[in-house]
Amino acid sequence: MSTFPTPRRRARLALAAAVTVAAALTGPVSYATSASTPEAKPSPGAPGLGDPMFPLDGNGGYQVDRYLLDFDWQAPKTPFEATATIKATASQALSRFNLDFGGNTLHAVTVDGRAAGTSRAGDELTVTPKAPLAKGRSFTVKVTYTADPTQVRHRDDAIEDYGWIPTPDGTVVYPQPNGARLIFPANDHPSQRAPITFRITTPKDLTAVANGKLVGKAAKPGDRVQWTYDSEQPLSTQLVQLAVGRFTLDDRTGPGGLPIRDVVPDALVEPTAKYRKLTEDHLAWLQEKLGPYPFNRYGILVGDTDLGVALETQTLSLVPKADLLGTQVDAERNLVHELTHQWFGDSVALKGWSDLWVSEGHARFYERLYSEQHGGTSFEEAMKAAYKAHDQWRKDYGAPAEPTEPNLFKRMRYDGSALVLYALRERVGEQTFQKIERAWVTEYRGKAASTRDYVDLASRVAGEDLEGFLKPWLYGAKTPPMPGHPDWVVDPAT
């Protein structure tokens, strides 16, 4: 979690910690000792990581090393058989552990091939193995279930609907913020990353796609095809993508030979081609600002849905068709936004949901900067307007690094957080700001990082302590003066 806690934030942290600790200490405990050296007493892994936004998201006591997902897809909105195989390592001596798993019909759970006890409460699946698991031990969990591709949940912010998103001939998925549990049992928190292998079997007239690289395609009985994908790099569960439909795969090469694969519903190939082809230019522009693209490939999945927002699913951004059928300025804003996330939010993951401002703020910052240079509105004018509204946003949605759960994806995490970065650039200068940005995506590549990490790194690169400057911007109830713009005025909150 990020630091700079206010009294209100400290109270939430204490409550979340109490919930997690109390849950972890309940239930039966097994004991294991040695004649020579006493071993740690096995105890339940915590049912949540204590994130103030979602205290029960994620799980304690183990780390996932890899997911293997087997989906026997049938038809739109039709339940199908699924198996999740989870390879993990115990980080404590475990008497039992939890998986985040919502909806779906559970059939059986095994641990290292032996039937395990289970119980379910809300989105928590508690697994009790036949024998306790020693600290440091690798183990394999296999969960068989019937997946329900009609499961959708709703938020009253920018996310709106998430989970399984139906299309006319299949599905796409929108797992942010914590909808991956509707798709497979998981350690469902953005700080928890693991590689994923997908094996998706479909009727032969459909195509399945997922994060990463297609590593296998095989005919199966009954005129079916199995598609196998490897994510190649670890990813957070909120960034998982798998889709089924009648797709055309548009494969080409981007800057430096980077493989680009767009996944497009057949009827939308030509209508979206002009804007999709701009990805190569977007990659070149962002690499000039941020350094090398952090993954092995990239592409756009065009969603044939009424979904209102795009999503930065790792290496394969989900972009609703409406975003690609309007003006070029609007299309490029959305495309650059999701591509920027591959550096901020995907490669450098969130340590906690309060750190979302780092991810969304950067995506909005570079989106608006690019748009200004390519026919869009003035970046400075957009930031001046955000500055004017900032006190009201602080009151309504929480300060940039101190959101409340219902307001997590409201305006403050977008333009309101881009404004913090704009203020930092005005404070330290363009050259130093670019050094901070490159250092961030380089030093924390493939890791989870926090607000505290960003402030510390910015201070180190700038050669001055920036905590006193950034703390009021990130946590204060009032918006600080904008460096270099003494004429900018904040409207009073009402």
XYZ file of C-alpha atoms in Angstrom:
494
model
C 0.000 0.000 0.000
C 1.040 3.557 -0.501
C 2.026 5.737 2.427
C 1.189 9.287 3.477
C -1.846 8.003 5.469
C -4.370 10.545 6.671
C -6.415 9.806 9.839
C -9.286 8.605 7.681
C -6.939 6.378 5.678
C -5.323 4.969 8.840
C -8.764 4.026 10.160
C -9.599 2.154 6.953
C -6.256 0.365 6.981
C -6.751 -0.705 10.586
C -10.229 -2.013 9.826
C -9.030 -3.945 6.766
C -6.165 -5.450 8.741
C -8.503 -6.481 11.545
C -10.848 -8.204 9.078
C -7.993 -10.132 7.494
C -6.349 -11.141 10.756
C -9.616 -12.223 12.367
C -10.543 -14.350 9.363
C -7.112 -15.908 9.209
C -7.214 -16.969 12.835
C -10.558 -18.740 12.754
C -11.139 -22.416 12.104
C -9.204 -25.576 12.944
C -5.427 -25.508 13.053
C -3.156 -28.528 12.510
C 0.233 -28.878 14.155
C 3.429 -30.459 12.847
C 6.629 -30.790 14.832
C 9.972 -32.481 14.436
C 11.919 -34.265 17.138
C 14.876 -31.958 16.575
C 13.510 -28.652 15.238
C 9.973 -27.410 15.865
C 8.213 -26.547 12.631
C 5.850 -23.614 12.195
C 2.324 -24.543 13.173
C 0.171 -24.794 10.031
C -2.519 -22.139 10.008
C -5.073 -20.825 7.515
C -3.880 -18.493 4.816
C -5.535 -15.078 5.049
C -8.743 -14.860 2.981
C -7.769 -11.396 1.761
C -4.794 -9.073 1.417
C -6.450 -6.249 3.353
C -6.611 -3.767 0.486
C -8.688 -0.837 1.775
C -10.788 -0.868 -1.403
C -11.492 -4.626 -1.385
C -10.203 -6.206 1.857
C -10.986 -9.805 0.836
C -9.469 -9.608 -2.652
C -6.360 -11.725 -3.101
C -5.298 -14.378 -0.619
C -2.501 -14.975 1.863
C -0.256 -17.956 2.502
C 0.827 -18.806 -1.019
C 2.028 -17.405 -4.327
C 0.663 -18.599 -7.659
C 3.413 -19.764 -10.019
C 1.179 -20.487 -13.036
C -2.450 -20.896 -14.061
C -3.519 -23.474 -16.648
C -7.080 -22.838 -17.834
C -9.036 -25.427 -19.855
C -12.315 -24.131 -21.309
C -14.696 -26.288 -23.379
C -16.603 -23.412 -25.011
C -20.010 -24.295 -26.452
C -22.093 -21.296 -27.560
C -22.954 -17.721 -26.487
C -24.536 -17.472 -23.037
C -24.283 -21.263 -22.642
C -22.601 -22.871 -19.600
C -19.547 -25.009 -20.374
C -17.140 -27.288 -18.535
C -13.922 -25.764 -17.264
C -10.844 -26.751 -15.287
C -8.357 -24.448 -13.590
C -5.013 -25.958 -12.613
C -3.053 -23.707 -10.287
C 0.604 -24.321 -9.516
C 1.583 -22.490 -6.338
C 4.150 -22.269 -3.555
C 3.243 -22.016 0.131
C 4.655 -18.879 1.764
C 3.680 -20.183 5.201
C 2.753 -23.535 6.699
C -0.845 -23.908 5.523
C -3.714 -25.794 7.082
C -6.040 -24.350 4.450
C -6.116 -21.536 1.894
C -8.546 -19.491 -0.139
C -9.214 -18.790 -3.799
C -11.308 -15.907 -5.128
C -14.137 -17.558 -7.055
C -17.552 -16.059 -7.745
C -20.647 -17.694 -9.176
C -20.010 -20.759 -11.372
C -20.947 -24.292 -10.295
C -18.147 -25.999 -8.388
C -17.641 -29.731 -8.990
C -14.415 -30.831 -7.284
C -11.085 -29.597 -5.926
C -7.900 -31.619 -5.543
C -4.556 -30.668 -4.033
C -1.660 -32.691 -5.463
C -4.168 -35.163 -6.856
C -5.970 -35.818 -3.562
C -9.542 -34.691 -2.929
C -9.681 -31.566 -0.763
C -12.379 -30.191 1.478
C -14.149 -27.052 0.291
C -16.546 -24.412 1.515
C -17.858 -21.270 -0.142
C -18.953 -17.915 1.249
C -19.532 -15.067 -1.161
C -16.539 -14.917 -3.492
C -14.320 -16.955 -1.163
C -13.590 -20.614 -1.938
C -11.822 -22.185 1.058
C -9.728 -25.267 0.280
C -8.595 -27.674 3.002
C -6.011 -30.201 1.760
C -5.812 -33.732 3.183
C -2.594 -32.824 4.961
C -1.074 -29.432 5.833
C 1.326 -27.848 3.356
C 4.792 -26.970 4.628
C 6.223 -23.508 4.064
C 8.120 -23.396 0.793
C 6.377 -26.438 -0.632
C 5.176 -26.388 -4.234
C 1.672 -27.748 -4.736
C -0.938 -28.073 -7.467
C -4.632 -27.241 -7.091
C -7.111 -28.510 -9.661
C -10.615 -27.020 -9.705
C -13.304 -28.430 -11.989
C -16.472 -26.406 -12.482
C -19.167 -25.345 -14.900
C -18.427 -21.833 -16.119
C -21.326 -19.464 -16.616
C -20.551 -16.952 -19.407
C -23.596 -14.846 -18.550
C -22.062 -13.575 -15.311
C -21.788 -9.793 -15.335
C -21.481 -7.368 -12.439
C -21.977 -3.620 -12.430
C -20.246 -0.571 -10.978
C -21.540 2.997 -10.943
C -18.313 4.489 -12.261
C -16.343 4.342 -15.522
C -16.181 0.544 -15.425
C -19.944 -0.035 -15.635
C -20.396 -3.740 -16.577
C -17.576 -6.229 -16.049
C -17.009 -9.983 -16.149
C -18.183 -11.972 -19.175
C -19.274 -9.560 -21.929
C -21.397 -11.319 -24.571
C -20.992 -10.750 -28.316
C -23.303 -11.936 -31.109
C -21.277 -15.110 -31.675
C -19.228 -15.509 -28.501
C -17.691 -13.441 -25.750
C -14.966 -11.086 -24.656
C -14.042 -10.595 -21.003
C -13.674 -7.449 -18.923
C -12.152 -8.513 -15.583
C -11.298 -5.095 -14.103
C -11.359 -4.484 -11.202
C -12.063 -7.914 -9.680
C -14.106 -9.832 -12.220
C -11.509 -12.502 -13.014
C -13.116 -14.624 -10.267
C -16.210 -14.859 -12.466
C -14.052 -16.568 -15.091
C -11.693 -18.789 -13.070
C -10.608 -19.333 -9.428
C -7.711 -16.970 -8.769
C -5.590 -14.916 -6.427
C -7.533 -11.895 -7.633
C -5.613 -8.734 -6.731
C -3.547 -6.512 -9.071
C -0.341 -7.058 -7.078
C -0.542 -10.829 -7.601
C 0.938 -11.808 -10.973
C 1.508 -15.164 -12.650
C 1.831 -16.499 -16.201
C -1.209 -18.192 -17.715
C -1.646 -21.000 -20.223
C -5.048 -21.030 -21.934
C -6.487 -24.086 -23.678
C -9.824 -23.132 -25.234
C -11.816 -25.634 -27.273
C -14.416 -24.230 -29.681
C -16.565 -25.312 -32.608
C -14.406 -25.328 -35.753
C -16.103 -22.235 -37.226
C -15.055 -20.069 -34.251
C -11.705 -18.663 -33.171
C -10.419 -18.336 -29.615
C -7.832 -15.752 -28.596
C -6.128 -14.850 -25.331
C -3.210 -12.873 -23.913
C 0.183 -13.679 -25.340
C 1.235 -16.058 -28.080
C -0.660 -18.769 -29.943
C 1.468 -21.860 -29.272
C -0.867 -24.599 -30.498
C -3.932 -25.322 -32.609
C -5.251 -28.872 -32.784
C -8.327 -30.607 -34.181
C -10.534 -32.300 -31.597
C -13.375 -34.823 -31.936
C -16.808 -33.498 -32.858
C -15.583 -30.872 -35.358
C -13.898 -28.884 -32.626
C -10.574 -27.071 -32.340
C -8.354 -26.501 -29.323
C -6.488 -23.185 -29.208
C -3.510 -22.921 -26.824
C -2.041 -19.575 -25.765
C 0.845 -18.735 -23.453
C 0.845 -15.322 -21.793
C 4.687 -15.441 -21.960
C 5.042 -12.949 -19.094
C 3.236 -12.901 -15.729
C 0.103 -10.778 -15.558
C -2.403 -9.562 -13.004
C -5.792 -11.236 -13.079
C -7.508 -7.904 -13.874
C -5.582 -7.916 -17.187
C -6.675 -11.341 -18.433
C -8.291 -11.499 -21.857
C -9.901 -14.397 -23.671
C -12.411 -14.084 -26.449
C -14.351 -16.392 -28.729
C -16.044 -15.435 -31.989
C -15.871 -15.277 -35.765
C -12.662 -13.315 -35.962
C -10.155 -12.258 -38.573
C -6.588 -12.173 -37.262
C -4.636 -9.267 -38.733
C -0.937 -10.083 -38.209
C 1.776 -7.575 -39.107
C 5.049 -6.157 -37.850
C 5.534 -2.996 -35.812
C 8.579 -0.907 -34.846
C 11.703 -2.964 -34.286
C 10.012 -6.081 -35.633
C 7.437 -6.227 -32.824
C 4.660 -8.703 -33.727
C 1.242 -7.017 -33.906
C -1.938 -9.098 -33.958
C -5.332 -7.448 -34.191
C -8.381 -9.613 -33.512
C -11.393 -8.299 -35.392
C -14.954 -9.569 -35.899
C -15.234 -10.398 -39.594
C -17.752 -7.653 -40.370
C -15.615 -4.976 -38.697
C -12.278 -5.638 -40.430
C -12.578 -2.955 -43.107
C -14.534 -0.341 -41.082
C -11.849 -0.331 -38.345
C -8.739 -0.843 -40.484
C -7.737 2.828 -40.878
C -7.510 3.533 -37.158
C -6.077 0.144 -36.193
C -3.179 0.714 -38.595
C -2.163 3.719 -36.502
C -0.885 1.397 -33.742
C 2.569 1.344 -35.343
C 2.766 5.153 -35.097
C 1.506 5.085 -31.513
C 4.149 2.542 -30.541
C 6.927 4.612 -32.097
C 5.719 7.782 -30.365
C 5.445 6.174 -26.925
C 8.759 4.351 -27.212
C 10.413 7.691 -27.922
C 8.957 8.971 -24.640
C 9.197 5.871 -22.441
C 11.737 3.500 -23.919
C 11.209 -0.015 -25.280
C 7.757 -1.558 -25.332
C 7.763 -3.972 -22.352
C 6.202 -7.127 -23.877
C 6.797 -9.523 -26.765
C 3.767 -8.535 -28.845
C 0.738 -6.255 -28.977
C -2.629 -5.946 -30.650
C -6.196 -4.678 -30.557
C -9.233 -6.871 -29.841
C -12.233 -5.125 -31.369
C -15.242 -5.754 -29.173
C -18.516 -6.281 -31.037
C -20.412 -5.107 -27.959
C -22.131 -2.075 -26.474
C -19.398 -1.934 -23.827
C -18.786 1.691 -22.881
C -15.074 1.569 -22.077
C -11.882 -0.018 -23.379
C -9.479 -2.062 -21.242
C -5.716 -2.537 -21.240
C -5.770 -6.349 -21.151
C -2.098 -7.299 -21.356
C -0.683 -7.459 -24.911
C -4.245 -7.447 -26.361
C -6.200 -4.293 -25.523
C -9.978 -4.594 -25.681
C -11.417 -1.671 -27.649
C -15.195 -1.436 -28.231
C -16.188 -1.041 -31.868
C -17.727 2.380 -31.230
C -14.282 3.720 -30.304
C -13.043 2.816 -33.802
C -16.045 3.978 -35.823
C -16.038 7.662 -34.874
C -13.564 10.494 -35.419
C -9.841 9.876 -35.708
C -9.069 12.218 -32.793
C -11.358 10.268 -30.460
C -10.150 6.893 -31.737
C -6.506 7.799 -31.234
C -7.118 9.083 -27.722
C -8.547 5.696 -26.746
C -5.894 3.694 -28.596
C -2.985 5.651 -27.097
C -4.569 5.467 -23.637
C -4.747 1.645 -23.642
C -1.308 1.285 -25.227
C 0.227 3.552 -22.561
C -1.183 1.194 -19.946
C 1.081 -1.572 -21.240
C 3.893 0.357 -19.527
C 1.819 1.804 -16.646
C -0.463 -0.732 -14.967
C 0.531 -3.818 -16.984
C 4.336 -3.994 -16.967
C 4.487 -1.944 -13.752
C 1.548 -3.331 -11.800
C -0.357 -1.790 -8.893
C 0.630 -2.736 -5.364
C -2.811 -1.686 -4.199
C -5.949 -0.141 -5.632
C -5.076 3.205 -4.034
C -2.180 3.313 -6.511
C -4.585 3.359 -9.472
C -3.837 7.054 -10.021
C -0.334 6.107 -11.241
C -1.778 3.861 -13.931
C -4.782 5.886 -15.076
C -3.069 9.229 -14.588
C -0.219 8.278 -16.893
C -2.545 6.789 -19.500
C -4.569 10.019 -19.561
C -1.418 12.191 -19.502
C 0.108 10.623 -22.617
C -3.270 10.259 -24.311
C -3.858 14.018 -24.032
C -0.263 14.898 -24.909
C -0.455 12.799 -28.084
C -3.884 14.139 -28.991
C -2.730 17.761 -28.732
C 0.049 16.986 -31.214
C -2.329 15.200 -33.603
C -5.329 17.479 -34.028
C -6.901 17.269 -30.571
C -7.579 19.892 -27.944
C -4.914 21.776 -25.996
C -3.312 19.716 -23.214
C -2.793 22.836 -21.117
C -6.437 23.860 -21.473
C -7.566 20.365 -20.458
C -5.352 20.530 -17.371
C -6.554 24.036 -16.537
C -10.144 22.763 -16.631
C -9.194 19.800 -14.424
C -7.456 22.166 -12.005
C -10.611 24.286 -11.776
C -12.697 21.234 -10.792
C -10.087 19.550 -8.590
C -11.401 20.601 -5.171
C -14.860 19.366 -6.111
C -13.425 16.056 -7.323
C -11.451 15.728 -4.091
C -14.642 16.138 -2.116
C -16.763 13.858 -4.284
C -14.275 11.129 -5.268
C -11.348 11.349 -2.828
C -7.870 12.722 -3.454
C -5.918 11.108 -6.334
C -4.132 8.523 -4.153
C -6.920 8.162 -1.604
C -10.001 6.930 -3.450
C -13.084 5.452 -1.929
C -14.258 2.124 -3.325
C -17.471 3.382 -5.005
C -15.495 6.222 -6.652
C -12.409 4.273 -7.633
C -12.844 4.805 -11.388
C -14.274 8.333 -11.339
C -12.787 11.447 -12.972
C -10.183 12.015 -10.267
C -8.281 8.875 -11.268
C -8.132 10.084 -14.903
C -7.795 13.810 -15.643
C -7.486 14.494 -11.914
C -4.435 12.231 -11.686
C -2.942 13.393 -14.984
C -3.015 16.842 -13.365
C -0.651 15.596 -10.618
C 1.826 14.504 -13.277
C 1.392 17.807 -15.097
C 2.157 19.648 -11.852
C 5.245 17.482 -11.298
C 6.477 18.261 -14.809
C 5.944 21.971 -14.203
C 7.834 21.672 -10.906
C 10.927 19.750 -12.076
C 11.030 20.642 -15.773
C 10.476 18.591 -18.914
C 13.937 16.974 -19.022
C 13.885 15.773 -15.410
C 10.287 14.616 -15.728
C 11.180 12.415 -18.703
C 14.071 10.942 -16.718
C 11.638 10.100 -13.899
C 9.243 8.426 -16.334
C 11.884 6.279 -18.000
C 13.401 5.345 -14.651
C 9.973 4.241 -13.360
C 9.130 1.926 -16.256
C 12.690 0.562 -16.287
C 13.299 0.001 -12.575
C 9.868 -1.517 -11.874
C 9.408 -3.406 -15.133
C 7.696 -6.713 -14.362
C 7.057 -5.709 -10.737
C 4.283 -4.228 -8.627
C 4.953 -0.723 -7.328
C 3.219 1.808 -5.096
C 2.665 5.526 -4.694
C 5.445 5.540 -2.113
C 7.749 3.948 -4.689
C 6.869 6.622 -7.245
C 7.519 9.500 -4.837
C 10.833 7.985 -3.730
C 12.000 7.365 -7.287
C 10.962 10.833 -8.456
C 12.879 12.367 -5.550
C 15.971 10.316 -6.291
C 15.989 11.120 -9.997
C 15.240 14.819 -9.444
C 17.939 15.065 -6.778
C 15.563 16.655 -4.260
C 12.977 15.502 -1.752
C 9.644 15.812 -3.580
C 7.486 14.364 -0.802
C 6.569 17.805 0.496
C 5.456 18.792 -2.985
C 3.606 15.601 -3.981
C 1.907 14.762 -0.684
C -0.620 17.641 -0.838
C -1.328 16.859 -4.493
C -1.920 13.178 -3.791
C -3.637 13.285 -0.393
C -4.669 16.827 0.510
C -8.240 18.034 0.896
C -7.371 21.175 -1.078
C -5.627 21.513 -4.434
C -2.174 23.134 -4.168
C -1.075 26.065 -6.382
C -0.001 25.017 -9.885
C 3.703 25.715 -10.491
C 4.210 28.232 -13.286
C 0.521 29.133 -13.461
C -0.290 31.585 -10.649
C -3.396 32.674 -12.566
C -5.045 29.226 -12.418
C -7.964 29.192 -9.996
C -9.753 26.298 -8.284
C -13.504 26.579 -7.942
C -14.662 26.043 -4.327
C -16.231 22.666 -3.629
C -19.957 22.733 -2.947
